[in-house]
Amino acid sequence: MASALRESRLLIVGLGLIGGSLAAALRQAGVGRHDHNDAGMGGPVESTEILACDPDPDEIARGIEMGLIDRGDTALEALVEGASLVVLAVPVLAMAGVMEQLAGCLGRAAPDVVVTDVGSTKAAIREAAVAAFGRMPANLVLGHPIAGSEKSGVAAADSELYRRHKVILTPEPDTDPAATARVRALWECCGAEVLEMAVERHDQVLARTSHLPHLLAFSLVDTLARQDERLEIFRYAAGGFRDFTRIAGSDPVMWRDIFIANRDAVLASLDDFEAGVARLRRAVERGDSDAMLATFDRASHARHYFESLLNQTSYQAEYQMQQHGKLRYRVSPGGGVTGRIRVPGDKSISHRAIMLGALAEGVTEVKGFLEGEDSLATLQAFREMGVAVEGPHQGRVTVHGVGMHGLKPPSGPLYVGNAGTAMRLFAGLLAGQAFDTELTGDVSLTKRPMGRVADPLREMG
Ligand code: NAP
């Protein structure tokens, strides 16, 4: 993989956890390493020089000692000469100052230099870039590795940090595609999977999935730590507390920066969260068992569902292996079958059973539901539209129907995985609702034609 990287001189600005881990991952992939005999990694990769700039000379010395960088300096101007790729890995609020310095000396870099960053928020960094360079330069590709830890400093550098993790790039319409390709190659060389999305979408998604959970963890630990009996409380804290609050040990300065830089998106996700907590509070206050069960059941299933998505288990993983030709099945005839067997439920009927149950008034009991990824996605979609669904437990599902006009707008796009049936049935079903919904699916589904459903719906208004 390292052979895709064709950089002569890589300059990392900010040699901390993220910058140091980048250097460590590149070294591990054979980049700029002169002391190995692996013929497969020859050529320009070996001749890549890795330099680092950091205000702390001890961090630079440590980086050299750890074999991560070839040389470094505390002054940016001293290192820019001939750099082909510059990675800004400083705290979010330090980006503006670093970009201003860079704008003053980037002329001394290689003629085709590309600049990227790793900051946890993107809109504020784009603003800083426009202020420093006068506009978004075509060779600046903003990015964010979705990997990290609660540690900081180069001593915590981890060559495996990015492996099988996602890196989001947020190129602008004017960004040079060649520059984006080079930043993509950098991260792929570290074993990461690279995605692209718009700056605004990145900040909204990260506010929900990363910034809000950190805010809650900081707040919970702080609230408990202020209480007098805190020693007792922490002594009895079990695994749940530990799991939930691990991220409260993260770097306070880094998180202060993130909440300042992504204020609006964080406040919007906090509003949604507060509304949810208020609903749950009312349910607890009133001893409303149905409301509590509905929320916990929805959350519990959503958690399991996302886990399987994240691990790319079952169908998707196998499908991808087959696509790459790594998996072959040889089927030989077996013996006869005696006794009773139960065949799995049918997928198309499983989707429809849930859809009809959700739109019906009253409770629908389903038996023989196929607990496959696609039908689970349909269940999850209805949960996101406010339908209480119990199960599935061994093929049994109970759907508490809300009637034809009882669905609620989901808070984001509905993901239906690989299910063409669900996508097409949902298109018709949701066209008749009083709210807008975005439907999305996996890579293969989004390539399939939807015109034969969308066109007639459009013609019907
Ligand atoms: P870190 O370990 O504290 O490293 C940041 C480094 O940048 C420090 O060595 C710091 O030096 C240096 N620095 C500060 N101002 C600088 C300047 N003007 N010029 C050059 N170097 C400067 O923090 P990190 O966790 O690596 O975070 C770096 C970036 O990655 C942040 O933008 C963060 O949002 C992003 N990020 C972090 C994570 C994570 O989980 N940690 C994940 C994804 C992205 P001093 O310590 O001497 O100030």
XYZ file of C-alpha atoms and ligand atoms in Angstrom:
509
model
C 0.000 0.000 0.000
C 2.880 2.318 0.824
C 3.884 2.383 -2.825
C 0.920 4.705 -3.611
C 2.538 7.475 -1.570
C 4.813 9.602 -3.719
C 5.947 12.425 -1.459
C 9.526 13.628 -1.296
C 9.249 15.607 1.945
C 6.435 15.392 4.453
C 6.172 18.144 7.058
C 4.047 17.525 10.159
C 3.224 20.700 12.087
C 2.385 19.793 15.710
C 4.134 16.626 16.864
C 1.555 15.377 19.375
C -0.592 12.261 19.554
C -2.148 12.673 16.104
C 0.927 14.007 14.264
C 3.237 11.505 15.999
C 0.896 8.599 15.237
C 0.809 9.636 11.580
C 4.619 9.520 11.431
C 4.636 6.171 13.270
C 2.059 4.646 10.892
C 4.006 5.852 7.847
C 7.254 4.455 9.234
C 5.529 1.140 9.849
C 4.377 1.132 6.204
C 8.003 1.564 5.161
C 7.891 5.287 4.407
C 11.311 6.924 4.664
C 12.724 3.959 6.530
C 16.281 3.330 5.454
C 17.054 0.343 7.612
C 14.927 -2.393 6.083
C 15.415 -4.783 3.183
C 11.842 -5.181 2.028
C 12.204 -5.097 -1.742
C 8.438 -4.651 -2.162
C 8.545 -1.182 -0.669
C 11.324 0.312 -2.741
C 11.421 3.510 -4.761
C 10.230 6.954 -3.780
C 8.622 5.765 -0.559
C 11.984 5.032 1.042
C 13.303 8.419 0.020
C 10.455 10.323 1.697
C 11.815 12.550 4.426
C 9.570 13.142 7.467
C 10.057 16.477 9.250
C 8.175 17.972 12.202
C 7.624 21.405 13.677
C 6.591 21.787 17.318
C 7.009 24.595 19.879
C 8.530 22.120 22.328
C 12.128 21.100 21.426
C 11.835 18.101 23.786
C 8.973 16.699 21.703
C 11.095 16.990 18.560
C 14.041 15.290 20.259
C 11.715 12.513 21.432
C 10.294 12.130 17.897
C 13.830 11.693 16.484
C 14.781 9.298 19.282
C 11.662 7.201 18.613
C 12.666 7.014 14.940
C 9.462 8.774 13.822
C 10.967 11.846 12.163
C 14.248 12.607 10.406
C 14.598 16.137 11.786
C 12.572 18.996 13.217
C 12.570 22.567 14.452
C 10.530 24.932 16.567
C 10.278 27.434 13.668
C 8.039 26.632 10.712
C 10.030 28.780 8.232
C 13.092 26.622 8.839
C 11.323 23.478 7.597
C 9.051 24.524 4.731
C 11.825 24.479 2.092
C 11.039 21.765 -0.487
C 8.100 20.259 1.466
C 5.716 18.360 -0.844
C 3.003 17.596 1.718
C 2.273 19.654 4.857
C 0.018 18.165 7.564
C -1.298 20.568 10.216
C -1.773 18.573 13.426
C -2.049 21.375 15.978
C -5.017 22.089 18.300
C -8.032 23.501 16.479
C -7.664 27.062 17.790
C -3.941 27.105 16.915
C -4.751 26.428 13.219
C -5.394 30.129 12.376
C -1.955 31.233 13.628
C -0.156 28.343 11.920
C -1.945 29.010 8.607
C -0.953 32.691 8.765
C 2.693 31.704 9.227
C 2.389 29.138 6.458
C 0.880 31.671 4.043
C 4.036 33.769 4.519
C 6.488 30.994 3.638
C 4.649 28.398 1.513
C 6.321 29.832 -1.625
C 9.514 28.030 -0.551
C 7.804 24.634 -0.534
C 7.776 22.286 -3.563
C 5.878 23.824 -6.549
C 3.117 21.194 -6.293
C 2.885 21.287 -2.490
C -0.356 20.019 -0.916
C -1.564 21.072 2.545
C -3.981 19.175 4.779
C -5.034 19.176 8.429
C -6.420 16.782 11.066
C -8.588 19.155 13.126
C -11.705 17.769 14.804
C -13.956 20.538 13.417
C -13.966 21.827 9.860
C -16.006 25.033 9.306
C -13.895 27.091 11.731
C -10.675 25.803 10.146
C -11.948 26.638 6.655
C -12.685 30.167 7.916
C -9.162 30.409 9.295
C -7.772 29.277 5.925
C -9.772 31.887 4.016
C -8.528 34.578 6.437
C -4.900 33.464 6.073
C -4.744 32.803 2.307
C -7.432 35.218 1.066
C -9.528 32.252 -0.238
C -9.571 28.467 0.072
C -6.430 27.422 -1.837
C -7.019 24.636 -4.415
C -4.131 22.662 -2.886
C -5.574 22.694 0.660
C -7.629 19.581 1.502
C -9.160 19.667 4.971
C -9.467 16.320 6.753
C -10.172 14.595 10.043
C -9.031 11.139 11.182
C -11.829 9.545 13.219
C -9.372 7.936 15.570
C -7.713 9.074 18.722
C -7.446 8.504 22.413
C -7.558 10.434 25.654
C -3.744 10.672 25.636
C -1.677 13.456 24.152
C 1.938 14.160 23.168
C 4.317 12.311 20.849
C 5.189 9.755 23.551
C 1.667 8.327 23.091
C 2.165 7.929 19.295
C 0.647 4.686 18.046
C 1.455 3.262 14.611
C -1.855 1.322 14.609
C -4.076 4.295 15.527
C -5.540 4.781 12.042
C -5.661 1.178 10.869
C -9.228 0.256 9.844
C -10.440 3.656 11.077
C -12.152 6.246 8.941
C -10.655 9.513 7.778
C -13.091 12.139 6.512
C -11.857 14.554 3.844
C -13.935 17.663 3.120
C -12.744 18.941 -0.278
C -14.407 22.080 -1.665
C -15.773 22.312 -5.232
C -12.570 24.170 -6.253
C -10.164 21.776 -4.569
C -7.698 20.217 -7.015
C -8.692 16.518 -7.352
C -4.990 15.614 -7.602
C -4.426 17.195 -4.171
C -7.342 15.219 -2.700
C -5.914 12.019 -4.222
C -2.533 12.646 -2.578
C -4.083 13.207 0.861
C -6.175 10.072 0.334
C -2.972 8.133 -0.474
C -1.373 9.416 2.741
C -4.147 8.007 4.925
C -4.566 4.792 2.973
C -0.876 4.208 3.520
C -1.673 4.233 7.277
C -4.357 1.561 6.778
C -7.306 3.991 7.057
C -10.516 4.066 5.028
C -11.038 7.483 3.444
C -14.490 9.086 2.986
C -15.503 12.474 1.658
C -18.271 14.779 2.857
C -19.178 18.457 2.981
C -17.760 20.614 5.779
C -21.193 21.428 7.263
C -22.271 17.793 7.287
C -18.989 16.788 8.949
C -19.499 19.291 11.762
C -23.107 18.203 12.354
C -22.280 14.499 12.332
C -19.292 14.903 14.647
C -21.262 17.156 17.008
C -23.678 14.270 17.533
C -21.353 11.285 17.523
C -18.271 12.682 19.248
C -18.636 16.186 20.695
C -21.956 15.632 22.517
C -20.819 12.362 24.172
C -17.626 14.094 25.381
C -19.654 17.000 26.789
C -21.906 14.572 28.680
C -18.988 12.553 30.045
C -17.169 15.694 31.254
C -20.383 16.961 32.839
C -21.305 13.702 34.583
C -17.866 13.162 36.109
C -17.620 16.811 37.151
C -21.078 16.730 38.758
C -20.277 13.604 40.733
C -16.780 14.781 41.671
C -18.230 17.941 43.220
C -20.434 16.012 45.563
C -19.090 15.485 49.077
C -19.369 11.761 49.111
C -17.414 11.467 45.868
C -14.862 9.038 47.226
C -17.613 6.645 48.184
C -19.302 7.068 44.804
C -16.151 6.407 42.787
C -15.247 3.443 44.969
C -18.492 1.690 44.073
C -18.516 2.765 40.437
C -18.813 -0.310 38.258
C -18.090 -1.119 34.608
C -20.969 0.978 33.260
C -19.637 4.140 34.864
C -16.136 3.351 33.661
C -17.292 2.706 30.061
C -19.440 5.809 29.942
C -16.879 8.186 31.449
C -13.567 6.985 29.931
C -13.561 9.914 27.524
C -13.810 12.426 30.392
C -10.068 11.799 30.809
C -9.433 13.533 27.441
C -7.303 16.637 27.007
C -9.256 19.640 28.410
C -7.583 22.203 26.124
C -8.291 20.215 22.986
C -11.960 19.897 23.947
C -12.300 23.539 24.938
C -11.100 24.363 21.405
C -13.563 21.955 19.804
C -16.582 23.361 21.667
C -15.600 26.922 20.769
C -14.994 25.999 17.113
C -18.152 23.890 16.624
C -20.470 25.846 18.925
C -23.626 25.969 16.795
C -23.699 22.297 15.783
C -22.949 21.238 19.382
C -25.762 23.430 20.740
C -28.220 21.983 18.194
C -27.361 18.414 19.197
C -27.507 19.395 22.885
C -31.042 20.772 22.336
C -32.153 17.425 20.871
C -30.519 15.590 23.743
C -32.123 17.816 26.386
C -35.556 17.242 24.830
C -34.938 13.476 24.998
C -33.804 13.630 28.642
C -36.842 15.762 29.528
C -39.147 13.117 27.974
C -37.386 10.376 29.891
C -37.516 12.411 33.101
C -41.292 12.768 32.767
C -41.604 9.026 32.162
C -39.550 8.230 35.280
C -41.468 10.802 37.356
C -44.826 9.322 36.365
C -43.654 5.728 36.509
C -44.688 5.501 32.833
C -43.463 1.997 32.170
C -44.534 1.934 28.490
C -42.674 5.130 27.660
C -39.534 3.923 29.424
C -39.652 0.526 27.744
C -40.220 2.077 24.331
C -37.173 4.359 24.722
C -34.873 1.705 26.188
C -35.959 -0.885 23.646
C -35.381 1.520 20.753
C -31.971 2.500 22.127
C -30.916 -1.048 22.876
C -31.764 -2.234 19.378
C -30.221 0.813 17.761
C -27.005 0.094 19.692
C -26.885 -3.537 18.490
C -27.752 -2.484 14.979
C -25.005 0.138 14.802
C -22.534 -2.343 16.263
C -23.205 -4.745 13.388
C -22.911 -1.882 10.899
C -19.609 -0.759 12.412
C -18.189 -4.249 12.412
C -19.517 -4.779 8.882
C -20.619 -8.194 10.008
C -22.734 -10.785 8.280
C -23.967 -10.052 4.803
C -21.913 -6.983 3.961
C -18.589 -8.463 5.033
C -19.187 -11.675 3.118
C -20.417 -9.784 0.099
C -17.246 -7.712 0.023
C -15.040 -10.783 0.353
C -16.853 -12.414 -2.540
C -16.449 -9.259 -4.594
C -12.716 -9.414 -4.105
C -12.692 -13.109 -4.973
C -11.107 -14.155 -1.689
C -13.860 -16.506 -0.640
C -14.922 -19.640 -2.525
C -17.614 -22.126 -1.572
C -17.632 -25.704 -2.766
C -21.014 -27.373 -2.272
C -21.318 -31.149 -2.236
C -24.618 -33.011 -1.937
C -25.383 -34.007 1.654
C -27.559 -36.815 2.988
C -31.346 -36.751 3.345
C -33.149 -34.720 5.975
C -35.413 -36.366 8.466
C -37.320 -34.657 11.241
C -38.725 -31.138 11.415
C -36.813 -28.114 10.217
C -37.760 -24.485 10.362
C -36.730 -22.418 7.336
C -35.807 -18.763 7.860
C -38.538 -16.184 7.314
C -38.874 -14.535 3.939
C -37.133 -11.186 3.556
C -39.711 -9.401 1.385
C -42.542 -10.491 3.650
C -40.554 -9.478 6.760
C -40.203 -5.906 5.399
C -43.892 -5.749 4.536
C -45.047 -7.208 7.846
C -43.270 -4.427 9.719
C -44.478 -1.708 7.354
C -48.105 -2.823 7.553
C -47.879 -3.306 11.318
C -46.457 0.200 11.781
C -49.203 1.833 9.679
C -51.984 -0.191 11.270
C -53.869 0.965 14.351
C -53.215 -1.367 17.255
C -50.717 -4.109 17.941
C -49.397 -6.548 15.324
C -47.632 -9.753 16.329
C -45.237 -11.146 13.711
C -43.817 -14.679 13.802
C -41.030 -16.041 11.586
C -39.476 -12.589 11.074
C -36.130 -12.843 9.245
C -33.518 -11.371 11.580
C -31.266 -10.377 8.690
C -29.477 -7.089 8.314
C -31.931 -5.681 5.747
C -35.118 -6.401 7.675
C -33.459 -5.125 10.868
C -32.763 -1.888 8.990
C -36.479 -1.588 8.232
C -37.322 -2.124 11.924
C -34.796 0.520 12.897
C -36.203 2.996 10.354
C -39.671 2.717 11.923
C -38.232 3.083 15.408
C -36.629 6.303 14.215
C -40.096 7.436 13.109
C -41.537 6.894 16.570
C -42.988 3.384 16.251
C -42.500 1.195 19.341
C -41.264 -2.223 18.267
C -40.477 -5.093 20.649
C -38.061 -7.762 19.514
C -37.012 -9.465 17.416
C -36.703 -12.395 19.802
C -36.319 -15.666 17.907
C -38.321 -14.410 14.977
C -41.088 -12.782 17.034
C -41.738 -9.067 16.690
C -44.469 -6.942 18.267
C -45.260 -3.718 16.425
C -47.302 -1.013 18.152
C -48.919 0.562 15.078
C -49.359 4.330 14.965
C -51.932 4.515 12.136
C -51.639 6.022 8.643
C -50.753 9.513 9.909
C -48.935 8.693 13.129
C -45.333 8.471 11.871
C -42.972 11.186 13.174
C -40.208 12.836 11.114
C -36.886 11.040 11.752
C -34.047 13.246 13.014
C -31.751 12.286 10.104
C -31.633 10.222 6.895
C -33.110 6.705 7.108
C -30.485 4.041 6.333
C -31.834 0.866 4.727
C -28.529 -0.952 4.194
C -28.567 -3.142 1.107
C -32.342 -3.548 0.945
C -33.751 -2.581 -2.488
C -37.250 -3.674 -1.414
C -37.157 -1.435 1.664
C -35.842 1.540 -0.322
C -38.593 1.234 -2.948
C -41.460 0.520 -0.563
C -40.344 3.320 1.762
C -40.241 5.741 -1.188
C -43.948 5.185 -1.790
C -44.895 4.992 1.860
C -43.070 8.169 2.847
C -44.235 10.134 -0.197
C -47.662 10.045 1.445
C -46.469 11.510 4.744
C -46.615 15.179 5.695
C -42.836 15.451 6.257
C -39.705 15.146 4.092
C -37.425 12.160 4.528
C -34.063 11.272 3.046
C -33.480 7.587 2.281
C -29.983 6.200 1.992
C -28.295 2.809 1.741
C -24.936 1.117 1.338
C -22.576 1.624 -1.599
C -24.155 -1.058 -3.756
C -27.760 0.014 -3.108
C -27.045 3.649 -3.909
C -25.890 2.539 -7.382
C -29.150 0.728 -8.179
C -31.828 2.414 -10.311
C -34.707 4.001 -8.374
C -36.351 5.813 -11.321
C -39.069 3.238 -11.785
C -40.420 4.180 -8.347
C -39.343 7.818 -8.120
C -40.669 8.820 -11.589
C -44.298 7.715 -11.108
C -44.308 9.199 -7.590
C -43.067 12.492 -9.016
C -45.793 12.398 -11.693
C -48.373 11.873 -8.960
C -47.059 15.004 -7.245
P -1.556 17.024 21.185
O -1.085 15.662 21.493
O -1.639 18.045 22.272
O -0.629 17.600 20.014
C -0.704 18.896 19.501
C 0.709 19.366 19.271
O 0.682 20.589 18.545
C 1.432 19.652 20.598
O 2.709 19.065 20.579
C 1.493 21.166 20.606
O 2.616 21.660 21.305
C 1.631 21.469 19.131
N 1.366 22.847 18.796
C 0.532 23.731 19.398
N 0.594 24.927 18.763
C 1.486 24.791 17.754
C 1.994 25.672 16.761
N 1.573 26.932 16.678
N 2.918 25.200 15.894
C 3.340 23.929 15.968
N 2.902 23.051 16.902
C 1.982 23.485 17.774
O -2.988 16.998 20.475
P -3.572 15.911 19.436
O -4.475 15.021 20.189
O -2.465 15.345 18.635
O -4.495 16.857 18.552
C -3.997 17.545 17.412
C -5.150 17.831 16.453
O -5.768 16.586 16.104
C -6.247 18.711 17.013
O -6.647 19.628 16.020
C -7.381 17.754 17.309
O -8.628 18.390 17.172
C -7.167 16.683 16.245
N -7.668 15.348 16.588
C -7.448 14.802 17.816
C -7.933 13.540 18.113
C -7.702 12.914 19.477
O -8.449 12.022 19.878
N -6.704 13.316 20.198
C -8.618 12.815 17.138
C -8.781 13.370 15.867
C -8.297 14.651 15.597
P 2.429 22.120 22.849
O 1.875 20.959 23.583
O 3.806 22.488 23.251
O 1.470 23.273 22.810
